Short mmCIF file of C-alpha atoms in Angstrom, two decimals:
data_model
loop_
_atom_site.label_atom_id
_atom_site.label_comp_id
_atom_site.label_asym_id
_atom_site.label_seq_id
_atom_site.Cartn_x
_atom_site.Cartn_y
_atom_site.Cartn_z
CA SER A 218 16.66 14.93 -7.40
CA PRO A 219 13.65 13.79 -9.46
CA ASP A 220 15.40 14.20 -12.81
CA GLU A 221 17.98 11.62 -11.72
CA LEU A 222 15.40 8.87 -11.07
CA THR A 223 15.22 5.88 -13.37
CA LEU A 224 11.89 4.84 -14.86
CA SER A 225 11.74 1.90 -12.43
CA GLU A 226 12.38 4.17 -9.44
CA SER A 227 9.70 6.59 -10.63
CA ILE A 228 7.14 3.80 -11.04
CA PHE A 229 8.00 2.44 -7.60
CA LEU A 230 7.50 5.85 -6.02
CA SER A 231 4.08 6.06 -7.69
CA SER A 232 3.15 2.77 -5.99
CA LEU A 233 3.70 4.42 -2.59
CA ILE A 234 0.95 7.01 -2.98
CA PRO A 235 -2.01 4.80 -1.93
CA SER A 236 -0.23 3.30 1.09
CA PRO A 237 3.18 4.77 1.92
CA LYS A 238 3.65 2.84 5.16
CA TYR A 239 3.48 -0.54 3.42
CA PHE A 240 6.58 -0.08 1.22
CA ARG A 241 8.47 -2.32 3.63
CA TYR A 242 6.41 -5.38 2.65
CA ARG A 243 7.35 -5.00 -1.02
CA PHE A 244 10.99 -5.92 -0.39
CA ASP A 245 12.72 -9.09 0.76
CA GLN A 246 15.16 -9.12 3.68
CA ASN A 247 18.03 -8.22 1.32
CA GLY A 248 16.32 -5.07 0.07
CA ASN A 249 15.32 -6.47 -3.33
CA LEU A 250 11.86 -5.81 -4.73
CA LYS A 251 9.60 -8.87 -4.46
CA PRO A 252 8.60 -10.56 -7.74
CA TYR A 253 4.86 -9.84 -7.40
CA MET A 254 5.54 -6.13 -8.04
CA GLU A 255 6.53 -6.91 -11.64
CA ASN A 256 2.87 -6.85 -12.75
CA TYR A 257 2.42 -3.35 -11.33
CA PHE A 258 5.50 -2.13 -13.19
CA LYS A 259 4.25 -3.62 -16.47
CA LEU A 260 0.81 -2.07 -15.99
CA ILE A 261 2.14 1.43 -15.34
CA ALA A 262 4.78 1.21 -18.08
CA GLY A 263 2.07 0.09 -20.52
CA ARG A 264 -0.12 3.05 -19.60
CA LEU A 265 2.80 5.45 -19.99
CA ALA A 266 3.51 4.03 -23.45
CA THR A 267 -0.17 4.23 -24.46
CA ARG A 268 -0.18 7.91 -23.51
CA GLU A 269 3.10 8.38 -25.40
CA LYS A 270 5.02 9.45 -22.29
CA ILE A 271 7.64 6.76 -22.93
CA PRO A 272 8.44 4.73 -26.06
CA GLN A 273 6.77 1.31 -26.31
CA VAL A 274 10.22 -0.28 -26.59
CA GLU A 275 11.14 1.13 -23.18
CA ALA A 276 7.88 -0.14 -21.66
CA ASP A 277 8.46 -3.61 -23.08
CA SER A 278 12.04 -3.82 -21.84
CA LEU A 279 11.43 -2.37 -18.36
CA GLN A 280 13.04 -4.39 -15.60
CA PRO A 281 11.50 -3.68 -12.18
CA PHE A 282 14.78 -3.45 -10.34
CA ILE A 283 14.72 -1.45 -7.13
CA LYS A 284 17.19 -2.12 -4.32
CA LEU A 285 16.86 -0.52 -0.92
CA ALA A 286 20.00 0.68 0.76
CA GLY A 287 20.95 2.80 3.72
CA PRO A 288 18.48 3.64 6.49
CA ALA A 289 15.44 2.51 4.44
CA LEU A 290 16.71 -1.08 4.59
CA GLU A 291 16.18 -1.07 8.37
CA PHE A 292 12.42 -0.79 7.84
CA VAL A 293 12.06 -3.94 5.72
CA GLN A 294 10.06 -6.63 7.46
CA PRO A 295 12.16 -9.79 7.93
CA VAL A 296 10.83 -13.06 6.64
CA ASP A 297 9.45 -15.24 9.40
CA THR A 298 11.53 -18.41 9.27
CA ILE A 299 10.24 -20.11 12.41
CA PRO A 300 7.64 -22.78 11.61
CA VAL A 301 4.59 -22.58 13.84
CA ASP A 302 2.01 -25.25 14.44
CA THR A 303 -1.21 -23.25 14.71
CA LEU A 304 -2.85 -26.02 16.72
CA GLU A 305 -0.40 -25.24 19.50
CA LEU A 306 -1.66 -21.66 19.61
CA ILE A 307 -5.30 -22.61 20.24
CA PRO A 308 -6.02 -23.58 23.84
CA VAL A 309 -7.83 -26.89 24.09
CA VAL A 310 -10.74 -26.80 26.50
CA PRO A 311 -12.07 -30.22 27.51
CA ALA A 312 -15.76 -30.82 26.88
CA PRO A 313 -17.93 -30.65 30.04
#
């Protein structure tokens, strides 16, 4: 239920509102939140502290830790580990 969510979980859920389908790109193949999301967490926590919704100490110490588990983990996009030479993808047409 909502009252059981941590601050990090609540902030993550707020990030889903603009584009709910893209949550899967915010996690690595192990279900851990990617590092680039840390800036979003700091921004939202700072705004919450400015509006006195949370203490500044809590905003400063926030760790953006979200780990997917269960069925949601199946939707995470795997990292592409196969190197591709893009020149091989472009057909070469000899000059006339």
